[in-house]
Amino acid sequence: GTEITSSGVPRSLATVQALAIGKDHQSNLWVGTASRGLLRLNAGQVSWLDSPGHRSPEMITAIFEDREGNLWLGCSHGIERLRDTAFVTYSTPEGLPSENNGPVYVDSEDRAWFAPSHGGLYWMKGGSVRCVTDAGLGRDVIYSITGGQGELWVGRQQGGLTRLRYKGGSFLAETFTRANGLAQNGVYAVHQSRDGTVWAATLSGGVSRFKDGKFTTYMLASGLVSNTVVSIAEGSDGTMWFGTPNGLSALSNGHWRTYRRQDGLPSENVICLLEGSGGVLWIGTADGLCFLSSNGRVQVPRQVPESLHEEIFGIAEDGRGWLWIATSNHVLRVKSEQLLSGALGDGDIREYGLADGLRGVEGVKRHRSVVADPLGRIWFSMTSGLSVVDPTRLEISSLPTLVHLQTISADGRAIDLRGPVRIPAGRRRIILGFTGLNLSVPERVQFRFMLDGFDHGWSEPVARREAIYTNLRPGSYRFRVMASNSEGLWNSGEAAIGFNVEPAYWQTWWFRLSGVLACLFTVLAVYRYRLHQLTKQLNVRFEERLAERTRIAQDLHDTLLQGFLSASMQLHVLADQVPADSVAKAPLSHVLQLIGQVIEEGRNAVRGLRSSAGDSHDLEKAFSRIQEEFSIQERVDFRVIVEGRRRLLDPAIRDEVYRIGREAIVNAFRHSGARNIEVELEHAAKQLRILVRDNGCGIDPQVLKSGREGHWGLPGMRERAERIGARLKVWSRAAAGTEVELSVPSGIAFPVQSSDGWLEWLTRWYPRRPGIEVREEKE
């Protein structure tokens, strides 16, 4: 802080022409030079890096690190990107003897031991690769590697079991074969348990246990399910697990137990085993992954991707609850807790590929082809190199993807996103464009979206960067979108935009209301037109009937009544000539009285056949004058009550109503013996109602039902009511009186007038089906 100095600068940088300097999030200093490319300086060490495109060193003029840790370089030919991948892969370019490898093991001194598929044993540390040739290991194929503190155990194809000890910069080798008690010289899987016991699984001779300098062999006869053992694992309770092509065997306290397909295994060909956290035994078979639960049952995880139903070649678990799995064609990371519960979410499983630093995704069928080292890293032995991943670095670099809404178009026309967004009416195809900012592996970014007001939930994850909606109804909508990063983690935030789809004129509420009203008015107009036709036809029939009755009344008046009058006059002349004390005087007077009564009744009948004249008040007056026709000794309280606004009645209907009402009133005076007779005349909006009630003796039930023989009072009333479309009801109770109610719909009783107004016109309905209701009430 006080002077400019070159102290501490490595000698190799003394003459470097630096054009750009940048510092990354891991405190590495990056220097872009004029002619030697890019160099990295950390902890006093200088590393020269080839250009990202593996071209000759060139001028680097700019260095920038983005939010995801990618290093961007401005070069003379353009822009290059340098980024850390999830996996670091070692293969022949990094000094490995072969791309196709077998087992892998990392000791406590951070040496990575591996064995190429063609043979030999190698270790790698700090970028340096060494071969071990002791005890013929360089000429034999190595099937399995494991170890403990200061020693290494190696299973060989032909040389049996070899133990390596590291002392003074060299390895001391000790080999065990059949001559030492080993079951077979072909050892496929080796495992060293916590108490130091070494288990060696042979190709066809069972499994041998090496303890206290002696070998003990277990075979089919001992309880092992097969003499070919390909995988060994140790449980937390000391149980030893052995995977074979014929099932799974367990040895606990000297007792064997076998698991086959009928016990839940998807396949009896067990390839790899791992006891994970919580004491769960994970089992990799030829038909996928399964696990042994705490209750001793083998279960296959539910709702898993198809890749977990492939051959499982290796399983390892990191310290964060993730399973790392190599299959025949995939490299996967799966959340173990969600896998056990069968509730895998979008971020609970991740597939890795070439973009993540792998040079291939095909696993190797070897014991311990996937292992976790003491530092928590996961090593994969693949057909395309040896790959390692550090799970802690993945979580640090796993930043959410920034999602952004870019465009909205309607039928190919861009919509302005400034201010309120409105989609013009009539647009059928709406496209919403969006993107996610992820500069590491942009092809892995996926999106989920939802349109509030249309969608019921989030869409399935998709890689496309647009959402298409067709034929949206007019209204307000809100579009929301979220994105996942290259690790499959979804961002907690989301981008959203609201927009309105404007309605066409035929989609507006007032247009729809107008259409509904027009339909209603059309229906009403048709109804009124039909009602007018029916009323007109009915009036024609009434006029014809009225004309016929008038003619009959005239004929009766001119013939029969005139004849009676002439006979009556002659009898009067004859009666006047008979002396008062004559015996014939009394009979003649009685005959004259009968003839007078017949003439009066004939006149009444003729009057009833003829149409009455006058206005709508005539019906009330006509009912009031009926009492005058009877000479009743007892005093009868007779009243006519009118309710409602008086309206003009159709003449033909008025006459029929009068005859029905007259018959009911006459019956009350003649037959009921009532002291109170009341007539109620109601002009209602929907009907003309006439009610005749008395407190007399009532009507005999048989008479009420079928009428009195030889009399046509009640049947005539019913027939008249049916003819005019009215409804007649008769109530009667013994010793309690009778009620006769006549209801005539207003569309029949009152003629249509223009002054009634449209509201009254709308409230007139088609009359009910005419009929008669007769009810008898008994005490």
Coordinates of N, CA, C and O in Angstrom, one line a residue, residues 373-494:
D373 N -15.1 -40.5 -2.2 CA -13.8 -40.4 -1.5 C -13.9 -39.8 -0.2 O -14.9 -39.2 0.2
P374 N -12.8 -39.8 0.6 CA -12.8 -39.1 2.0 C -13.1 -37.6 1.9 O -13.6 -37.1 3.0
L375 N -13.0 -37.0 0.8 CA -13.2 -35.5 0.7 C -14.7 -35.3 0.3 O -15.1 -34.1 0.1
G376 N -15.5 -36.3 0.1 CA -16.9 -36.1 -0.3 C -17.1 -36.1 -1.8 O -18.2 -35.9 -2.3
R377 N -16.0 -36.2 -2.6 CA -16.2 -36.2 -4.0 C -16.7 -37.5 -4.5 O -16.4 -38.6 -3.9
I378 N -17.3 -37.6 -5.7 CA -17.9 -38.8 -6.2 C -17.1 -39.1 -7.5 O -17.0 -38.2 -8.4
W379 N -16.6 -40.3 -7.6 CA -15.8 -40.8 -8.7 C -16.6 -41.8 -9.5 O -17.2 -42.7 -9.0
F380 N -16.5 -41.6 -10.9 CA -17.2 -42.5 -11.8 C -16.1 -43.1 -12.8 O -15.4 -42.3 -13.4
S381 N -16.1 -44.4 -12.8 CA -15.3 -45.0 -13.8 C -16.2 -45.3 -15.0 O -17.2 -46.1 -14.9
M382 N -15.9 -44.7 -16.2 CA -16.7 -44.8 -17.4 C -15.9 -45.4 -18.5 O -14.7 -45.7 -18.4
T383 N -16.7 -45.7 -19.6 CA -16.0 -46.2 -20.8 C -15.3 -45.1 -21.5 O -14.6 -45.4 -22.5
S384 N -15.4 -43.8 -21.1 CA -14.8 -42.7 -21.7 C -14.0 -41.9 -20.7 O -13.9 -40.6 -20.8
G385 N -13.3 -42.5 -19.8 CA -12.5 -41.8 -18.9 C -12.9 -42.0 -17.4 O -13.9 -42.7 -17.1
L386 N -12.1 -41.3 -16.6 CA -12.4 -41.3 -15.2 C -12.9 -39.9 -14.8 O -12.1 -38.9 -14.9
S387 N -14.1 -39.8 -14.3 CA -14.7 -38.5 -14.0 C -15.0 -38.4 -12.5 O -15.3 -39.3 -11.8
V388 N -14.8 -37.1 -12.0 CA -15.0 -36.8 -10.6 C -15.8 -35.5 -10.5 O -15.7 -34.6 -11.3
V389 N -16.7 -35.5 -9.5 CA -17.6 -34.3 -9.3 C -17.5 -34.0 -7.8 O -17.5 -34.9 -6.9
D390 N -17.5 -32.7 -7.5 CA -17.6 -32.2 -6.1 C -18.9 -31.7 -5.8 O -19.3 -30.6 -6.3
P391 N -19.8 -32.4 -5.1 CA -21.2 -31.9 -4.8 C -21.2 -30.5 -4.2 O -22.2 -29.8 -4.4
T392 N -20.3 -30.2 -3.3 CA -20.3 -28.9 -2.6 C -20.2 -27.7 -3.6 O -20.8 -26.7 -3.5
R393 N -19.4 -27.9 -4.6 CA -19.2 -26.8 -5.6 C -20.4 -26.7 -6.5 O -20.7 -25.6 -7.0
L394 N -21.2 -27.8 -6.7 CA -22.4 -27.7 -7.4 C -23.4 -26.8 -6.7 O -24.1 -25.9 -7.4
E395 N -23.5 -26.9 -5.4 CA -24.5 -26.1 -4.7 C -24.1 -24.6 -4.7 O -24.9 -23.7 -4.7
I396 N -22.8 -24.4 -4.6 CA -22.3 -23.0 -4.6 C -22.6 -22.3 -5.9 O -23.0 -21.1 -6.0
S397 N -22.4 -23.0 -7.0 CA -22.5 -22.4 -8.3 C -23.9 -22.5 -8.9 O -24.2 -22.1 -10.0
S398 N -24.8 -23.1 -8.2 CA -26.2 -23.3 -8.7 C -27.1 -22.1 -8.5 O -27.8 -22.0 -7.5
L399 N -26.9 -21.1 -9.3 CA -27.7 -19.9 -9.2 C -29.0 -20.0 -10.0 O -29.0 -20.7 -11.1
P400 N -30.0 -19.4 -9.6 CA -31.3 -19.4 -10.3 C -31.2 -18.7 -11.7 O -30.4 -17.8 -11.8
T401 N -32.0 -19.2 -12.6 CA -32.0 -18.6 -13.9 C -32.9 -17.3 -13.9 O -34.0 -17.4 -13.3
L402 N -32.4 -16.3 -14.5 CA -33.2 -15.1 -14.6 C -34.2 -15.2 -15.8 O -33.8 -15.4 -16.9
V403 N -35.5 -15.1 -15.5 CA -36.5 -15.2 -16.6 C -37.0 -13.9 -16.9 O -37.2 -13.0 -16.1
H404 N -37.3 -13.7 -18.2 CA -37.7 -12.4 -18.7 C -38.7 -12.6 -19.8 O -38.5 -13.4 -20.7
L405 N -39.8 -11.8 -19.7 CA -40.8 -11.8 -20.8 C -40.4 -10.8 -21.9 O -40.1 -9.6 -21.6
Q406 N -40.4 -11.3 -23.1 CA -39.8 -10.4 -24.2 C -40.9 -9.8 -25.1 O -40.9 -8.6 -25.4
T407 N -41.8 -10.7 -25.6 CA -42.7 -10.2 -26.7 C -44.1 -10.8 -26.5 O -44.2 -11.9 -25.8
I408 N -45.0 -10.1 -27.0 CA -46.4 -10.7 -27.2 C -46.8 -10.3 -28.6 O -46.7 -9.1 -29.0
S409 N -47.3 -11.3 -29.3 CA -47.8 -11.0 -30.6 C -49.2 -11.7 -30.8 O -49.5 -12.7 -30.2
A410 N -50.0 -11.0 -31.6 CA -51.4 -11.5 -31.8 C -51.6 -11.6 -33.3 O -51.5 -10.6 -34.0
D411 N -51.8 -12.9 -33.8 CA -51.9 -13.2 -35.2 C -50.7 -12.6 -36.0 O -50.9 -12.0 -37.1
G412 N -49.5 -12.7 -35.4 CA -48.3 -12.2 -36.1 C -48.0 -10.8 -35.9 O -47.0 -10.3 -36.4
R413 N -48.9 -10.0 -35.3 CA -48.7 -8.6 -35.1 C -48.2 -8.3 -33.7 O -48.8 -8.8 -32.7
A414 N -47.0 -7.6 -33.5 CA -46.4 -7.4 -32.3 C -47.3 -6.4 -31.4 O -47.9 -5.5 -32.0
I415 N -47.4 -6.7 -30.1 CA -48.1 -5.9 -29.2 C -47.1 -5.0 -28.4 O -46.1 -5.6 -27.9
D416 N -47.4 -3.8 -28.2 CA -46.6 -2.9 -27.4 C -46.7 -3.2 -26.0 O -47.8 -3.3 -25.4
L417 N -45.6 -3.5 -25.3 CA -45.6 -3.9 -23.9 C -45.5 -2.7 -22.9 O -45.5 -2.9 -21.7
R418 N -45.3 -1.5 -23.5 CA -45.3 -0.4 -22.6 C -46.7 0.1 -22.3 O -47.5 0.3 -23.1
G419 N -46.9 0.2 -21.0 CA -48.3 0.6 -20.5 C -49.2 -0.6 -20.5 O -48.7 -1.8 -20.6
P420 N -50.5 -0.4 -20.3 CA -51.4 -1.5 -20.3 C -51.4 -2.3 -21.6 O -51.4 -1.7 -22.7
V421 N -51.3 -3.6 -21.5 CA -51.3 -4.4 -22.7 C -52.7 -4.8 -23.1 O -53.4 -5.4 -22.3
R422 N -53.1 -4.5 -24.3 CA -54.4 -4.8 -24.8 C -54.3 -5.6 -26.1 O -53.6 -5.2 -27.0
I423 N -55.0 -6.7 -26.2 CA -55.1 -7.5 -27.4 C -56.3 -7.1 -28.2 O -57.4 -7.2 -27.7
P424 N -56.2 -6.6 -29.4 CA -57.4 -6.2 -30.2 C -58.4 -7.3 -30.3 O -58.0 -8.5 -30.3
A425 N -59.6 -7.0 -30.5 CA -60.7 -8.0 -30.7 C -60.5 -8.7 -32.0 O -59.9 -8.2 -33.0
G426 N -60.9 -10.0 -32.0 CA -60.8 -10.8 -33.2 C -59.5 -11.5 -33.4 O -59.4 -12.3 -34.4
R427 N -58.5 -11.3 -32.5 CA -57.2 -12.0 -32.7 C -57.4 -13.5 -32.2 O -57.8 -13.7 -31.0
R428 N -57.0 -14.4 -33.0 CA -57.2 -15.8 -32.6 C -55.9 -16.5 -32.0 O -56.1 -17.4 -31.2
R429 N -54.7 -16.1 -32.4 CA -53.5 -16.8 -32.0 C -52.6 -15.8 -31.3 O -52.1 -14.8 -31.9
I430 N -52.4 -16.0 -30.0 CA -51.6 -15.1 -29.2 C -50.3 -15.9 -28.7 O -50.4 -17.0 -28.2
I431 N -49.2 -15.3 -29.0 CA -47.9 -15.9 -28.7 C -47.1 -15.0 -27.7 O -46.9 -13.9 -28.0
L432 N -46.7 -15.6 -26.6 CA -46.0 -14.9 -25.6 C -44.6 -15.5 -25.6 O -44.3 -16.7 -25.3
G433 N -43.6 -14.6 -25.9 CA -42.2 -15.0 -25.9 C -41.4 -14.6 -24.7 O -41.6 -13.6 -24.1
F434 N -40.6 -15.6 -24.2 CA -39.8 -15.3 -23.0 C -38.5 -16.0 -23.1 O -38.3 -16.8 -24.0
T435 N -37.6 -15.7 -22.2 CA -36.3 -16.3 -22.2 C -35.8 -16.4 -20.8 O -36.3 -15.8 -19.9
G436 N -34.7 -17.2 -20.6 CA -34.1 -17.4 -19.3 C -32.6 -17.2 -19.4 O -32.0 -17.8 -20.3
L437 N -32.1 -16.3 -18.6 CA -30.7 -16.0 -18.7 C -29.9 -17.0 -17.9 O -29.8 -17.0 -16.7
N438 N -29.2 -17.9 -18.7 CA -28.3 -18.9 -18.1 C -27.2 -19.1 -19.1 O -27.4 -19.6 -20.2
L439 N -26.0 -18.6 -18.7 CA -24.8 -18.6 -19.7 C -24.0 -19.9 -19.6 O -23.0 -20.0 -20.3
S440 N -24.3 -20.8 -18.6 CA -23.5 -22.0 -18.5 C -23.9 -23.0 -19.4 O -23.2 -23.4 -20.3
V441 N -25.1 -23.5 -19.2 CA -25.7 -24.6 -20.1 C -27.1 -24.1 -20.5 O -28.1 -24.6 -20.0
P442 N -27.2 -23.2 -21.4 CA -28.5 -22.6 -21.8 C -29.5 -23.7 -22.3 O -30.7 -23.5 -22.2
E443 N -28.9 -24.7 -23.0 CA -29.8 -25.7 -23.6 C -30.5 -26.5 -22.5 O -31.5 -27.3 -22.8
R444 N -30.1 -26.5 -21.3 CA -30.7 -27.2 -20.2 C -31.8 -26.5 -19.5 O -32.5 -27.0 -18.6
V445 N -31.9 -25.2 -19.8 CA -33.0 -24.4 -19.1 C -34.3 -24.8 -19.5 O -34.6 -25.1 -20.7
Q446 N -35.2 -25.0 -18.6 CA -36.6 -25.4 -18.8 C -37.5 -24.3 -18.2 O -37.2 -23.6 -17.3
F447 N -38.8 -24.3 -18.7 CA -39.7 -23.3 -18.3 C -41.1 -24.0 -18.0 O -41.4 -25.0 -18.5
R448 N -41.7 -23.3 -17.0 CA -43.1 -23.7 -16.7 C -43.9 -22.4 -16.7 O -43.4 -21.3 -16.2
F449 N -45.1 -22.4 -17.3 CA -45.9 -21.2 -17.4 C -47.4 -21.5 -17.0 O -47.8 -22.7 -17.1
M450 N -48.1 -20.5 -16.7 CA -49.5 -20.6 -16.4 C -50.2 -19.3 -16.8 O -49.7 -18.2 -16.5
L451 N -51.4 -19.4 -17.4 CA -52.2 -18.2 -17.7 C -53.4 -18.2 -16.7 O -54.3 -19.0 -16.8
D452 N -53.3 -17.2 -15.8 CA -54.4 -17.1 -14.8 C -55.6 -16.7 -15.6 O -55.6 -15.7 -16.4
G453 N -56.7 -17.3 -15.2 CA -58.0 -17.1 -15.9 C -58.2 -18.1 -17.1 O -59.3 -18.1 -17.6
F454 N -57.3 -18.9 -17.3 CA -57.4 -19.9 -18.4 C -56.9 -21.3 -18.0 O -57.6 -22.3 -18.0
D455 N -55.6 -21.4 -17.5 CA -55.0 -22.6 -17.1 C -55.4 -22.9 -15.7 O -55.6 -22.0 -14.9
H456 N -55.5 -24.2 -15.4 CA -55.8 -24.6 -14.0 C -54.6 -24.9 -13.2 O -54.7 -25.2 -12.0
G457 N -53.4 -24.9 -13.8 CA -52.2 -25.2 -13.1 C -51.0 -25.0 -14.0 O -51.1 -24.6 -15.1
W458 N -49.8 -25.1 -13.4 CA -48.6 -24.9 -14.2 C -48.4 -26.0 -15.3 O -48.8 -27.1 -15.1
S459 N -47.8 -25.6 -16.4 CA -47.6 -26.5 -17.5 C -46.5 -27.5 -17.1 O -45.7 -27.3 -16.1
E460 N -46.3 -28.5 -17.9 CA -45.2 -29.4 -17.8 C -43.9 -28.6 -18.2 O -44.0 -27.7 -19.0
P461 N -42.8 -29.0 -17.6 CA -41.5 -28.3 -18.0 C -41.2 -28.5 -19.5 O -41.3 -29.6 -20.0
V462 N -40.9 -27.4 -20.1 CA -40.7 -27.4 -21.6 C -39.4 -26.6 -21.8 O -39.0 -25.7 -21.0
A463 N -38.7 -26.9 -22.9 CA -37.5 -26.2 -23.3 C -37.8 -25.0 -24.2 O -37.0 -24.1 -24.4
R464 N -38.9 -25.0 -24.9 CA -39.2 -23.9 -25.8 C -39.5 -22.6 -25.1 O -39.9 -22.6 -23.9
R465 N -39.3 -21.6 -25.8 CA -39.3 -20.2 -25.2 C -40.5 -19.4 -25.6 O -40.4 -18.2 -25.8
E466 N -41.6 -20.1 -25.8 CA -42.8 -19.3 -26.1 C -44.0 -20.2 -25.7 O -44.0 -21.4 -25.6
A467 N -45.1 -19.5 -25.4 CA -46.4 -20.1 -25.1 C -47.4 -19.6 -26.1 O -47.5 -18.4 -26.4
I468 N -48.2 -20.5 -26.6 CA -49.2 -20.2 -27.6 C -50.6 -20.5 -27.1 O -50.9 -21.6 -26.5
Y469 N -51.5 -19.5 -27.2 CA -52.9 -19.6 -26.8 C -53.8 -19.2 -28.0 O -53.5 -18.2 -28.7
T470 N -54.8 -20.0 -28.2 CA -55.7 -19.7 -29.3 C -57.1 -19.5 -28.8 O -57.6 -20.1 -27.9
N471 N -57.8 -18.6 -29.5 CA -59.2 -18.3 -29.2 C -59.5 -18.0 -27.8 O -60.4 -18.6 -27.2
L472 N -58.8 -17.1 -27.2 CA -59.0 -16.7 -25.8 C -60.3 -15.9 -25.8 O -60.5 -15.0 -26.6
R473 N -61.1 -16.1 -24.7 CA -62.3 -15.3 -24.6 C -61.9 -13.9 -24.1 O -60.9 -13.7 -23.5
P474 N -62.8 -12.9 -24.4 CA -62.5 -11.6 -23.9 C -62.4 -11.5 -22.4 O -63.2 -12.2 -21.7
G475 N -61.5 -10.7 -21.9 CA -61.4 -10.6 -20.4 C -59.9 -10.3 -20.0 O -59.1 -10.1 -20.9
S476 N -59.7 -10.3 -18.7 CA -58.4 -10.0 -18.2 C -57.6 -11.3 -17.9 O -58.2 -12.2 -17.3
Y477 N -56.4 -11.3 -18.2 CA -55.5 -12.5 -18.0 C -54.2 -12.0 -17.4 O -53.8 -10.8 -17.5
R478 N -53.5 -13.0 -16.8 CA -52.2 -12.7 -16.2 C -51.3 -13.9 -16.5 O -51.6 -15.0 -16.1
F479 N -50.2 -13.7 -17.3 CA -49.3 -14.7 -17.7 C -48.1 -14.7 -16.8 O -47.5 -13.7 -16.5
R480 N -47.8 -15.9 -16.2 CA -46.7 -16.1 -15.3 C -45.8 -17.2 -15.9 O -46.3 -18.2 -16.4
V481 N -44.5 -17.0 -15.7 CA -43.5 -18.0 -16.2 C -42.3 -18.0 -15.2 O -41.9 -17.0 -14.6
M482 N -41.8 -19.3 -15.0 CA -40.6 -19.5 -14.1 C -39.7 -20.4 -14.9 O -40.1 -21.1 -15.8
A483 N -38.4 -20.4 -14.5 CA -37.4 -21.2 -15.2 C -36.5 -21.9 -14.2 O -36.4 -21.6 -13.0
S484 N -35.9 -23.0 -14.7 CA -35.0 -23.8 -13.9 C -33.6 -23.6 -14.5 O -33.4 -23.3 -15.7
N485 N -32.6 -23.8 -13.7 CA -31.2 -23.6 -14.2 C -30.7 -24.9 -14.7 O -31.4 -25.9 -14.8
S486 N -29.4 -25.0 -15.0 CA -28.8 -26.2 -15.6 C -28.8 -27.4 -14.6 O -28.7 -28.5 -15.0
E487 N -28.9 -27.1 -13.3 CA -29.0 -28.1 -12.3 C -30.4 -28.6 -12.0 O -30.6 -29.5 -11.1
G488 N -31.4 -28.1 -12.7 CA -32.8 -28.5 -12.5 C -33.5 -27.8 -11.3 O -34.6 -28.2 -11.0
L489 N -32.8 -26.7 -10.8 CA -33.4 -26.0 -9.7 C -34.3 -24.9 -10.2 O -33.8 -24.1 -11.0
W490 N -35.5 -24.8 -9.7 CA -36.5 -23.7 -10.2 C -36.3 -22.5 -9.4 O -36.1 -22.5 -8.1
N491 N -36.3 -21.3 -10.0 CA -36.2 -20.1 -9.3 C -37.5 -19.8 -8.5 O -38.6 -20.2 -8.9
S492 N -37.3 -19.2 -7.4 CA -38.4 -18.9 -6.5 C -39.3 -17.7 -7.1 O -40.5 -17.6 -6.9
G493 N -38.6 -16.8 -7.8 CA -39.3 -15.7 -8.4 C -39.9 -16.1 -9.8 O -39.6 -17.1 -10.4
E494 N -40.7 -15.2 -10.3 CA -41.3 -15.5 -11.6 C -41.6 -14.2 -12.3 O -41.7 -13.1 -11.7

